[in-house]
Short mmCIF file of C-alpha atoms in Angstrom, two decimals:
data_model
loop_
_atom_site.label_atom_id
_atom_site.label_comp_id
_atom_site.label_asym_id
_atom_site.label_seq_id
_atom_site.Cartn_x
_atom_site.Cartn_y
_atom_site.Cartn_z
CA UNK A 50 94.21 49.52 46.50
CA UNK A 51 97.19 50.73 44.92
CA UNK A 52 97.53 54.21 46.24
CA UNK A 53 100.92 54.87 44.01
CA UNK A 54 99.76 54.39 40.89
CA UNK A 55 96.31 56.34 41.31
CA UNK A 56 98.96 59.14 42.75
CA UNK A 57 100.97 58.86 39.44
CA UNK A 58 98.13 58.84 37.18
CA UNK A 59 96.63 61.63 38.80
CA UNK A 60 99.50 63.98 39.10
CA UNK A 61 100.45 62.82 35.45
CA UNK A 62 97.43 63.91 33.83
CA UNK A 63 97.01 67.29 36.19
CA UNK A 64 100.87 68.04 35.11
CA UNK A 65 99.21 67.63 31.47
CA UNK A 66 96.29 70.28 31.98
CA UNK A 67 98.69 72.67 33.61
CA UNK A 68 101.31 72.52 31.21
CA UNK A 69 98.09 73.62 28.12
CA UNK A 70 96.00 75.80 31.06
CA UNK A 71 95.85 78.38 28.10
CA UNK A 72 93.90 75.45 26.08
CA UNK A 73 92.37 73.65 29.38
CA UNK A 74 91.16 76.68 31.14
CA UNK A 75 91.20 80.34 29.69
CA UNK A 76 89.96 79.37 26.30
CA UNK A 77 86.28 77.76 28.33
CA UNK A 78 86.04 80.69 30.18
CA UNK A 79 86.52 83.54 27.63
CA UNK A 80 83.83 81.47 25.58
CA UNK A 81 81.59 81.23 28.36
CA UNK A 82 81.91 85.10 28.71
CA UNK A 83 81.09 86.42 25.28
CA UNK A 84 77.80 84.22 25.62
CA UNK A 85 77.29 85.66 29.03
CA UNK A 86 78.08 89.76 27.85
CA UNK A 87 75.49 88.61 24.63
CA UNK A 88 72.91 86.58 26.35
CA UNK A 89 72.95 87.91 29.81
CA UNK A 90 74.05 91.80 29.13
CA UNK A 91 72.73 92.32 26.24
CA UNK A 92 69.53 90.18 25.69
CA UNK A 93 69.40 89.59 28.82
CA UNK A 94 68.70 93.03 30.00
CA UNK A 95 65.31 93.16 27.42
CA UNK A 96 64.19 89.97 28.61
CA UNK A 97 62.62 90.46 31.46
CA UNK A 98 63.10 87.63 34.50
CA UNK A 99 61.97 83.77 34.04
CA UNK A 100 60.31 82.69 37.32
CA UNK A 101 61.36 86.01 39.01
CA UNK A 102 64.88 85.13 38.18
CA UNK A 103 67.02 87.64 36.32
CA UNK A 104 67.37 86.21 32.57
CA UNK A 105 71.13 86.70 32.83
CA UNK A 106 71.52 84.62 36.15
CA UNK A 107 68.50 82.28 35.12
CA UNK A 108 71.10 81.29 32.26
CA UNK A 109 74.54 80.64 34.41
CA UNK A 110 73.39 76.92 35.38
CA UNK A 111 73.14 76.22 31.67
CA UNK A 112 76.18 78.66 30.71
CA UNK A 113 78.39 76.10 33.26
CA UNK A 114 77.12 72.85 32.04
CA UNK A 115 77.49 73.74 28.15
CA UNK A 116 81.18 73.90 29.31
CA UNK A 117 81.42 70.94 31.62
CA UNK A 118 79.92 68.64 29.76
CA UNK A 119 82.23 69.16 26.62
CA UNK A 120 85.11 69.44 28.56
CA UNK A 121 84.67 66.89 31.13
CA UNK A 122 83.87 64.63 28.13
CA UNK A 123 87.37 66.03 25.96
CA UNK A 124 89.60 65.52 29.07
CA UNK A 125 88.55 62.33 30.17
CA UNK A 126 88.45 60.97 26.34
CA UNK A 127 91.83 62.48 25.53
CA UNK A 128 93.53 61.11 28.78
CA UNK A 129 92.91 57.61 28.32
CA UNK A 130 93.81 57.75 24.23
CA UNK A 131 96.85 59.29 24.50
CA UNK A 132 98.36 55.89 25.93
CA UNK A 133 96.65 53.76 23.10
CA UNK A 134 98.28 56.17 20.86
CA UNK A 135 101.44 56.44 21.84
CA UNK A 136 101.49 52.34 22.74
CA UNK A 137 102.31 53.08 26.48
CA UNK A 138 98.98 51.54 27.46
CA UNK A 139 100.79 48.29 27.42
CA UNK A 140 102.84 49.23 30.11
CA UNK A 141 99.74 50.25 32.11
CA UNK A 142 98.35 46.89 31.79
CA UNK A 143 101.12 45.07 32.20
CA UNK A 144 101.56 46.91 35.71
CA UNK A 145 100.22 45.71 39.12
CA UNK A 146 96.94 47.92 38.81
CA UNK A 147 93.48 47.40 38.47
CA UNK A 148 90.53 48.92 36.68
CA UNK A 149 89.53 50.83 39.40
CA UNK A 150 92.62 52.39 40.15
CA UNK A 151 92.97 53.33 36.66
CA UNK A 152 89.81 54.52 36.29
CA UNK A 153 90.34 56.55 39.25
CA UNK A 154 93.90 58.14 38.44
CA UNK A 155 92.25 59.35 34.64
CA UNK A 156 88.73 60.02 35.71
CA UNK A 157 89.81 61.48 39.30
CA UNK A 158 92.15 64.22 37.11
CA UNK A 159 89.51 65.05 34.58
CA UNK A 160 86.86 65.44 37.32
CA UNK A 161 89.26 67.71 39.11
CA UNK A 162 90.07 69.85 35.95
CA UNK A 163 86.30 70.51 34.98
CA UNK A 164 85.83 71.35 38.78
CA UNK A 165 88.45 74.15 38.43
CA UNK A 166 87.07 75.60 35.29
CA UNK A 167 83.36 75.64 36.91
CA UNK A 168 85.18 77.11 39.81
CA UNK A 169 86.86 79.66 37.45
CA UNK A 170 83.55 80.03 35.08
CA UNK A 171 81.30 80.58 37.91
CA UNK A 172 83.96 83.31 39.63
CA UNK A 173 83.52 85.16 35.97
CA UNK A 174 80.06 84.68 36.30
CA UNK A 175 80.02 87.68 38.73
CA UNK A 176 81.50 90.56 36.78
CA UNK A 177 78.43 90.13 34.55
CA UNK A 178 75.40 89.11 36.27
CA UNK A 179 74.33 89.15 39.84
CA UNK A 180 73.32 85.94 41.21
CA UNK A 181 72.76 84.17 44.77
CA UNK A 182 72.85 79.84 45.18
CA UNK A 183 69.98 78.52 47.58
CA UNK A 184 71.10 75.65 48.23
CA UNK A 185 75.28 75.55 47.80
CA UNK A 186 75.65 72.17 49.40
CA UNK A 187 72.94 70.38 46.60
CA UNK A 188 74.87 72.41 43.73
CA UNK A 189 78.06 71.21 44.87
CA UNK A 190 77.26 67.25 44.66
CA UNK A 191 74.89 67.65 42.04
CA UNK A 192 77.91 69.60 39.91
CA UNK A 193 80.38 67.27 40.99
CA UNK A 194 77.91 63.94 40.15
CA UNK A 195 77.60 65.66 36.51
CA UNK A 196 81.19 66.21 35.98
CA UNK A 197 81.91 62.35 37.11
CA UNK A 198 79.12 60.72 35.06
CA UNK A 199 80.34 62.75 32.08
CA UNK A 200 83.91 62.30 32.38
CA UNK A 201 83.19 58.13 32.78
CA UNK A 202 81.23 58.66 29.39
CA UNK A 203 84.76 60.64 27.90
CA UNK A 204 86.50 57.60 29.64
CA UNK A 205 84.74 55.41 26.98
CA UNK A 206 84.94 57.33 24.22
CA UNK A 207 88.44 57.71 24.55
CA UNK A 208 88.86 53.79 24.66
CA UNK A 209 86.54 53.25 21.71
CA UNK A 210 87.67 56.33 19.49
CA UNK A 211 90.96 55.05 17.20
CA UNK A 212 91.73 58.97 15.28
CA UNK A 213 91.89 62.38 17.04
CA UNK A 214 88.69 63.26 15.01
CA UNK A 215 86.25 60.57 16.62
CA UNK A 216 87.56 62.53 20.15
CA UNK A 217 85.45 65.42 18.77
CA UNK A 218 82.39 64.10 17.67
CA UNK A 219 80.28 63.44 20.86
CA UNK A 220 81.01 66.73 22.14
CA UNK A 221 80.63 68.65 18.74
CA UNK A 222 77.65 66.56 17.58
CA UNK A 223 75.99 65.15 19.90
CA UNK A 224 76.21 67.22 23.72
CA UNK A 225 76.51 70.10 22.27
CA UNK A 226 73.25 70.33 20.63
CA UNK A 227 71.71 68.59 23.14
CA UNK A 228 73.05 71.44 25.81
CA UNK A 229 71.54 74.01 23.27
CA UNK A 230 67.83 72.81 23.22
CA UNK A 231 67.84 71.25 26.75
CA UNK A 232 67.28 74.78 28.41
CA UNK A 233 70.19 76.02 29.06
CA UNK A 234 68.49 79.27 27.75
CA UNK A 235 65.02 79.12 28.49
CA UNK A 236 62.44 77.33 30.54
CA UNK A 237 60.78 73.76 29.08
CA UNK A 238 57.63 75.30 30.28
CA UNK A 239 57.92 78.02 27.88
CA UNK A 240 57.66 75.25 25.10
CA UNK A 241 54.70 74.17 23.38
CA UNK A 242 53.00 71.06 23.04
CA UNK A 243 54.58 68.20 21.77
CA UNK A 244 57.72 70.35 21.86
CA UNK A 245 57.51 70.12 25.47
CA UNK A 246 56.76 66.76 25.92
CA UNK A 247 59.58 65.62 23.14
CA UNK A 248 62.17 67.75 25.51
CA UNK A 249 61.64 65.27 28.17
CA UNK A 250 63.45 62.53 25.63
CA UNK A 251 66.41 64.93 25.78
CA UNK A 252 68.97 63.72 28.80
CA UNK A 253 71.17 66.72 28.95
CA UNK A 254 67.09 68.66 30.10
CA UNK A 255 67.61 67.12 33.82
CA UNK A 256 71.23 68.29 34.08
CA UNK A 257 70.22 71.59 33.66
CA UNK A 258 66.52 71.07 35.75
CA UNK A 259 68.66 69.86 38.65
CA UNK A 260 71.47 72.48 38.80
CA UNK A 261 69.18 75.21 38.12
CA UNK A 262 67.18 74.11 41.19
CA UNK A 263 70.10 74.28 43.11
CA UNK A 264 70.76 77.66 42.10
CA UNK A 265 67.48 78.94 42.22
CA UNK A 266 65.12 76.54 44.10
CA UNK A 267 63.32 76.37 40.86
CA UNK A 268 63.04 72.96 37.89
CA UNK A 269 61.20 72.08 34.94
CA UNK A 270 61.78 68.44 36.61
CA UNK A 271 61.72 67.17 40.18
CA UNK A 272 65.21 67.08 41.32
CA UNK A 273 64.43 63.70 42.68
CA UNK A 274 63.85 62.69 38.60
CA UNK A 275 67.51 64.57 37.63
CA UNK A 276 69.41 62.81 40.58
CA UNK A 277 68.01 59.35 40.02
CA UNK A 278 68.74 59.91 36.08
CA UNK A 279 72.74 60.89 36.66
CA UNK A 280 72.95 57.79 38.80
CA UNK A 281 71.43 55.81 36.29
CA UNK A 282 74.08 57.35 33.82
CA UNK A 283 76.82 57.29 35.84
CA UNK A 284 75.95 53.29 36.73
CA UNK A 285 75.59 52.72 32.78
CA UNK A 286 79.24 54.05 32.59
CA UNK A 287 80.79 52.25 35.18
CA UNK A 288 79.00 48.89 33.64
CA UNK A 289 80.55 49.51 29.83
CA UNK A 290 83.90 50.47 31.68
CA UNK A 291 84.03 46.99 33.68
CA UNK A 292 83.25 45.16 30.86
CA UNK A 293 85.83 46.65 28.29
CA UNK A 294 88.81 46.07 30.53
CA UNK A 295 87.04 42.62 31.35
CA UNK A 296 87.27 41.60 27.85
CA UNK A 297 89.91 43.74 26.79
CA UNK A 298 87.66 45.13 23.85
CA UNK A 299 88.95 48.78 22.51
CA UNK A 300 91.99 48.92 24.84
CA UNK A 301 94.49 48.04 22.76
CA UNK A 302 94.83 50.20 18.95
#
């Protein structure tokens, strides 16, 4: 293992987020805030409690993971296409350094950066709503298996995307969307028949099931189901990542 160059990579691509922390950091959390002062203060306070859960706490595990997901997706996707842009990915591969070590240098940094921001998102959290984790250790590793698996799948949309705009387009299109109608503001339950049912199709639904049991030691699915699902993502990931610096597919511009 190459410790150097997963050093360089890594402190590289944190010097990066630091240097746009207005872009990387405030600009997440001041979004995540308005919806939290619209959804949690003021809807939240005619809405009543969801499983004898405050609406505006029931909403923070979806609140953090419609910011994670984007930007664990944007940082990961942006890191790895900025060197097939600039054509100082051939020096990368041309260097004595493997895919893992790559892979852990670029995905190691974005992981780290959407850590911070949950860090800073869920620190916000508590000017608005009041809100207690029961069981902190499963919300860490849960959080931090979400932010990995997502920033793998940024990892590969970064090597296949060949313009700024395709960078946007999972995020904007596609996870956002998905975030919206997976319950990050409501219960599944809630939903009627086939609406219900159809939800279950939707991947970003066991994200949210599985952090908002370990916020609240409540799910719409087992958090068995939402574990074994991320791994099967995150294993997915690692499997198109493997083959596209086997073959060499998408690397290059």
């Amino acid at each position: 293992m190459n410790i150097h160059a997963v050093k360089a990579i890594y402190r590289f691509e944190m010097n990066r987020a630091f240097r746009t922390w207005m872009q990387s950091l405030i600009a997440p959390v001041l979004t995540t805030s308005l919806y939290f002062i619209v959804f949690g203060s003021a809807i939240g306070s005619r809405m009543g409690d969801i499983g004898g859960v405050d609406y505006g706490a029931y909403i923070i595990p979806g609140l953090l993971l419609l910011s994670l997901l984007s930007e664990s997706i944007s940082n990961a996707a942006f890191g790895i296409y900025m060197p097939k842009w600039s054509g100082t990915i051939y020096e990368l591969l041309s260097a004595p350094v493997n895919w893992v070590e790559v892979l852990l240098g670029y995905v190691g940094a974005a992981a780290s950066k959407s850590l911070i921001l949950g860090a800073l998102i869920l620190a916000t959290a508590r000017f608005f709503v009041p809100y207690s984790i029961a069981h902190p250790v499963w919300m860490v590793g849960f959080l931090l298996l979400t932010v990995v698996s997502f920033c793998l799948f940024g990892f590969i949309i970064g090597l296949w995307a060949d313009s700024f705009q395709k960078l946007q387009v999972i995020p904007l299109l596609v996870i956002t969307p998905l975030t919206f109608l997976g319950g990050a503001f409501y219960s599944i339950s809630m939903l009627p028949e086939p609406w219900q049912t159809v939800s279950l199709f939707n991947p970003v639904v066991y994200l949210i099931s599985g952090l908002r049991w370990a916020f609240y030691g409540q799910a719409d699915v087992h958090i068995a189901v939402s574990t074994g699902m991320t791994l099967v993502f995150m294993a997915a990931c690692l499997t198109v990542v493997w083959w596209v610096f086997k073959t060499g597919k998408r690397i290059r511009r």
